[in-house]
């Protein structure tokens, strides 16, 4: 039986925000390492998928029926739910990594038709420009946070509203 960590009065006792500075730094390093490796795995898998027959097969399948994309989104939702259940902190570390890997694979597959559409029907410079802009913005924000040690959690509300 799983125990809800939010049900106890000591729910946040092990939260990183309450930890010592060196523990928070180690947590951030591990988080960025896992994020970086997941993005690297996504990029490599996406490149491999884009040179395979999969883009043509998916575009053909998605153009054949009005409900095909709905089915793809439904499968993606189920796989995302499974990956989240595997990655739950109550699971063994190996299951958490399986959850991360499953989610990376699901993201790579769902991006295939999106990138295929962008490649076929837009300016060829769109994807490289988007990649460079994203990497530059991410590196810049990360650098500012690491150098100034400023807490940007006040932007949460703005990002939540802007995300819609």
mmCIF file of C-alpha atoms in Angstrom:
data_model
loop_
_atom_site.group_PDB
_atom_site.id
_atom_site.type_symbol
_atom_site.label_atom_id
_atom_site.label_comp_id
_atom_site.label_asym_id
_atom_site.label_seq_id
_atom_site.Cartn_x
_atom_site.Cartn_y
_atom_site.Cartn_z
ATOM 1 C CA UNK A 1 0.000 0.000 0.000
ATOM 2 C CA UNK A 2 1.327 3.422 -0.962
ATOM 3 C CA UNK A 3 1.512 6.091 1.677
ATOM 4 C CA UNK A 4 0.628 9.664 0.762
ATOM 5 C CA UNK A 5 3.586 11.863 1.809
ATOM 6 C CA UNK A 6 1.338 14.926 1.973
ATOM 7 C CA UNK A 7 -0.920 13.330 4.592
ATOM 8 C CA UNK A 8 1.656 13.511 7.391
ATOM 9 C CA UNK A 9 2.755 16.619 9.282
ATOM 10 C CA UNK A 10 6.372 15.858 8.290
ATOM 11 C CA UNK A 11 5.526 15.733 4.578
ATOM 12 C CA UNK A 12 8.168 18.265 3.588
ATOM 13 C CA UNK A 13 10.854 17.148 6.038
ATOM 14 C CA UNK A 14 13.055 15.833 3.214
ATOM 15 C CA UNK A 15 12.200 18.551 0.690
ATOM 16 C CA UNK A 16 15.259 19.993 -1.094
ATOM 17 C CA UNK A 17 14.245 23.558 -0.262
ATOM 18 C CA UNK A 18 14.729 22.778 3.445
ATOM 19 C CA UNK A 19 18.097 21.055 2.956
ATOM 20 C CA UNK A 20 21.585 22.427 3.521
ATOM 21 C CA UNK A 21 23.205 24.401 0.685
ATOM 22 C CA UNK A 22 25.548 21.546 -0.313
ATOM 23 C CA UNK A 23 22.589 19.120 -0.405
ATOM 24 C CA UNK A 24 20.587 21.508 -2.593
ATOM 25 C CA UNK A 25 23.580 21.920 -4.912
ATOM 26 C CA UNK A 26 23.930 18.137 -5.212
ATOM 27 C CA UNK A 27 20.192 17.844 -5.883
ATOM 28 C CA UNK A 28 20.371 20.490 -8.624
ATOM 29 C CA UNK A 29 23.432 18.819 -10.195
ATOM 30 C CA UNK A 30 21.673 15.447 -10.264
ATOM 31 C CA UNK A 31 18.492 17.001 -11.642
ATOM 32 C CA UNK A 32 20.345 18.793 -14.441
ATOM 33 C CA UNK A 33 22.359 15.654 -15.214
ATOM 34 C CA UNK A 34 19.195 13.585 -15.582
ATOM 35 C CA UNK A 35 17.472 16.313 -17.602
ATOM 36 C CA UNK A 36 20.485 16.691 -19.885
ATOM 37 C CA UNK A 37 20.811 12.952 -20.461
ATOM 38 C CA UNK A 38 17.070 12.651 -21.132
ATOM 39 C CA UNK A 39 17.234 15.479 -23.678
ATOM 40 C CA UNK A 40 20.306 13.912 -25.279
ATOM 41 C CA UNK A 41 18.520 10.543 -25.490
ATOM 42 C CA UNK A 42 15.434 12.245 -26.940
ATOM 43 C CA UNK A 43 17.525 14.052 -29.556
ATOM 44 C CA UNK A 44 19.408 10.915 -30.588
ATOM 45 C CA UNK A 45 16.249 8.838 -30.759
ATOM 46 C CA UNK A 46 14.432 11.569 -32.690
ATOM 47 C CA UNK A 47 17.256 11.781 -35.243
ATOM 48 C CA UNK A 48 17.174 8.001 -35.690
ATOM 49 C CA UNK A 49 13.387 7.985 -36.066
ATOM 50 C CA UNK A 50 13.403 10.845 -38.581
ATOM 51 C CA UNK A 51 15.686 8.940 -40.989
ATOM 52 C CA UNK A 52 13.619 5.758 -40.655
ATOM 53 C CA UNK A 53 10.429 4.905 -42.591
ATOM 54 C CA UNK A 54 8.359 5.912 -39.528
ATOM 55 C CA UNK A 55 7.647 9.549 -40.567
ATOM 56 C CA UNK A 56 6.066 8.492 -43.862
ATOM 57 C CA UNK A 57 4.092 5.714 -42.166
ATOM 58 C CA UNK A 58 2.803 8.033 -39.444
ATOM 59 C CA UNK A 59 1.881 10.816 -41.868
ATOM 60 C CA UNK A 60 -0.009 8.320 -44.025
ATOM 61 C CA UNK A 61 -1.799 6.879 -40.988
ATOM 62 C CA UNK A 62 -2.693 10.291 -39.579
ATOM 63 C CA UNK A 63 -4.023 11.599 -42.884
ATOM 64 C CA UNK A 64 -6.212 8.514 -43.390
ATOM 65 C CA UNK A 65 -8.705 9.146 -40.607
ATOM 66 C CA UNK A 66 -9.991 12.079 -38.633
ATOM 67 C CA UNK A 67 -9.705 10.039 -35.445
ATOM 68 C CA UNK A 68 -6.144 8.772 -35.940
ATOM 69 C CA UNK A 69 -4.534 11.741 -34.178
ATOM 70 C CA UNK A 70 -7.035 11.374 -31.335
ATOM 71 C CA UNK A 71 -5.949 7.737 -30.970
ATOM 72 C CA UNK A 72 -2.274 8.777 -30.958
ATOM 73 C CA UNK A 73 -2.974 11.336 -28.225
ATOM 74 C CA UNK A 74 -4.915 8.733 -26.232
ATOM 75 C CA UNK A 75 -2.037 6.254 -26.419
ATOM 76 C CA UNK A 76 0.402 9.029 -25.506
ATOM 77 C CA UNK A 77 -1.738 9.909 -22.493
ATOM 78 C CA UNK A 78 -1.785 6.276 -21.327
ATOM 79 C CA UNK A 79 1.963 5.856 -21.796
ATOM 80 C CA UNK A 80 2.560 9.144 -19.962
ATOM 81 C CA UNK A 81 0.423 7.925 -17.084
ATOM 82 C CA UNK A 82 2.358 4.642 -16.963
ATOM 83 C CA UNK A 83 5.702 6.460 -17.087
ATOM 84 C CA UNK A 84 4.630 8.771 -14.268
ATOM 85 C CA UNK A 85 3.538 5.780 -12.171
ATOM 86 C CA UNK A 86 6.911 4.103 -12.793
ATOM 87 C CA UNK A 87 8.814 7.300 -11.966
ATOM 88 C CA UNK A 88 6.996 7.827 -8.660
ATOM 89 C CA UNK A 89 9.475 8.307 -5.817
ATOM 90 C CA UNK A 90 7.973 5.333 -3.974
ATOM 91 C CA UNK A 91 9.182 3.000 -6.727
ATOM 92 C CA UNK A 92 12.661 1.422 -6.797
ATOM 93 C CA UNK A 93 15.301 3.462 -8.617
ATOM 94 C CA UNK A 94 15.349 1.012 -11.547
ATOM 95 C CA UNK A 95 11.595 1.525 -12.082
ATOM 96 C CA UNK A 96 12.060 5.289 -11.940
ATOM 97 C CA UNK A 97 14.631 5.075 -14.735
ATOM 98 C CA UNK A 98 12.304 2.831 -16.752
ATOM 99 C CA UNK A 99 9.607 5.491 -16.327
ATOM 100 C CA UNK A 100 11.962 8.215 -17.530
ATOM 101 C CA UNK A 101 13.053 6.113 -20.501
ATOM 102 C CA UNK A 102 9.472 5.245 -21.408
ATOM 103 C CA UNK A 103 8.496 8.908 -21.358
ATOM 104 C CA UNK A 104 11.493 9.903 -23.506
ATOM 105 C CA UNK A 105 10.539 7.260 -26.092
ATOM 106 C CA UNK A 106 6.884 8.377 -26.053
ATOM 107 C CA UNK A 107 7.902 12.015 -26.539
ATOM 108 C CA UNK A 108 10.218 11.093 -29.412
ATOM 109 C CA UNK A 109 7.471 9.143 -31.176
ATOM 110 C CA UNK A 110 4.806 11.829 -30.785
ATOM 111 C CA UNK A 111 7.236 14.452 -32.101
ATOM 112 C CA UNK A 112 7.802 12.509 -35.359
ATOM 113 C CA UNK A 113 4.659 13.735 -37.175
ATOM 114 C CA UNK A 114 5.046 17.246 -35.755
ATOM 115 C CA UNK A 115 8.629 17.575 -36.980
ATOM 116 C CA UNK A 116 7.786 15.878 -40.282
ATOM 117 C CA UNK A 117 5.044 18.423 -40.883
ATOM 118 C CA UNK A 118 7.384 21.297 -39.956
ATOM 119 C CA UNK A 119 10.119 19.985 -42.263
ATOM 120 C CA UNK A 120 7.829 19.399 -45.237
ATOM 121 C CA UNK A 121 5.621 22.467 -45.086
ATOM 122 C CA UNK A 122 7.747 25.308 -43.711
ATOM 123 C CA UNK A 123 11.002 27.135 -44.200
ATOM 124 C CA UNK A 124 13.939 24.696 -43.843
ATOM 125 C CA UNK A 125 15.577 27.038 -41.324
ATOM 126 C CA UNK A 126 12.698 26.790 -38.832
ATOM 127 C CA UNK A 127 13.930 23.745 -36.885
ATOM 128 C CA UNK A 128 17.607 24.729 -36.564
ATOM 129 C CA UNK A 129 16.577 28.263 -35.578
ATOM 130 C CA UNK A 130 14.155 26.947 -32.951
ATOM 131 C CA UNK A 131 16.809 24.583 -31.573
ATOM 132 C CA UNK A 132 19.462 27.314 -31.301
ATOM 133 C CA UNK A 133 16.994 29.771 -29.760
ATOM 134 C CA UNK A 134 15.810 27.200 -27.203
ATOM 135 C CA UNK A 135 19.356 26.179 -26.240
ATOM 136 C CA UNK A 136 20.464 29.808 -25.960
ATOM 137 C CA UNK A 137 17.502 30.772 -23.785
ATOM 138 C CA UNK A 138 17.929 27.704 -21.567
ATOM 139 C CA UNK A 139 21.682 28.282 -21.172
ATOM 140 C CA UNK A 140 21.151 31.980 -20.466
ATOM 141 C CA UNK A 141 18.489 31.433 -17.814
ATOM 142 C CA UNK A 142 20.476 28.621 -16.227
ATOM 143 C CA UNK A 143 23.594 30.778 -16.156
ATOM 144 C CA UNK A 144 21.751 33.681 -14.536
ATOM 145 C CA UNK A 145 20.281 31.389 -11.869
ATOM 146 C CA UNK A 146 23.605 29.715 -11.104
ATOM 147 C CA UNK A 147 25.638 32.929 -11.034
ATOM 148 C CA UNK A 148 23.208 35.228 -9.197
ATOM 149 C CA UNK A 149 21.579 32.482 -7.085
ATOM 150 C CA UNK A 150 18.325 34.401 -7.576
ATOM 151 C CA UNK A 151 15.106 32.548 -6.814
ATOM 152 C CA UNK A 152 12.798 32.780 -9.827
ATOM 153 C CA UNK A 153 9.899 30.934 -8.217
ATOM 154 C CA UNK A 154 7.903 34.188 -8.347
ATOM 155 C CA UNK A 155 7.572 33.595 -12.112
ATOM 156 C CA UNK A 156 5.560 30.411 -11.522
ATOM 157 C CA UNK A 157 2.172 32.166 -11.745
ATOM 158 C CA UNK A 158 3.156 34.012 -14.902
ATOM 159 C CA UNK A 159 4.372 30.807 -16.546
ATOM 160 C CA UNK A 160 1.212 28.956 -15.526
ATOM 161 C CA UNK A 161 -1.008 31.627 -17.095
ATOM 162 C CA UNK A 162 1.287 32.080 -20.101
ATOM 163 C CA UNK A 163 1.307 28.324 -20.697
ATOM 164 C CA UNK A 164 -2.312 28.416 -21.824
#
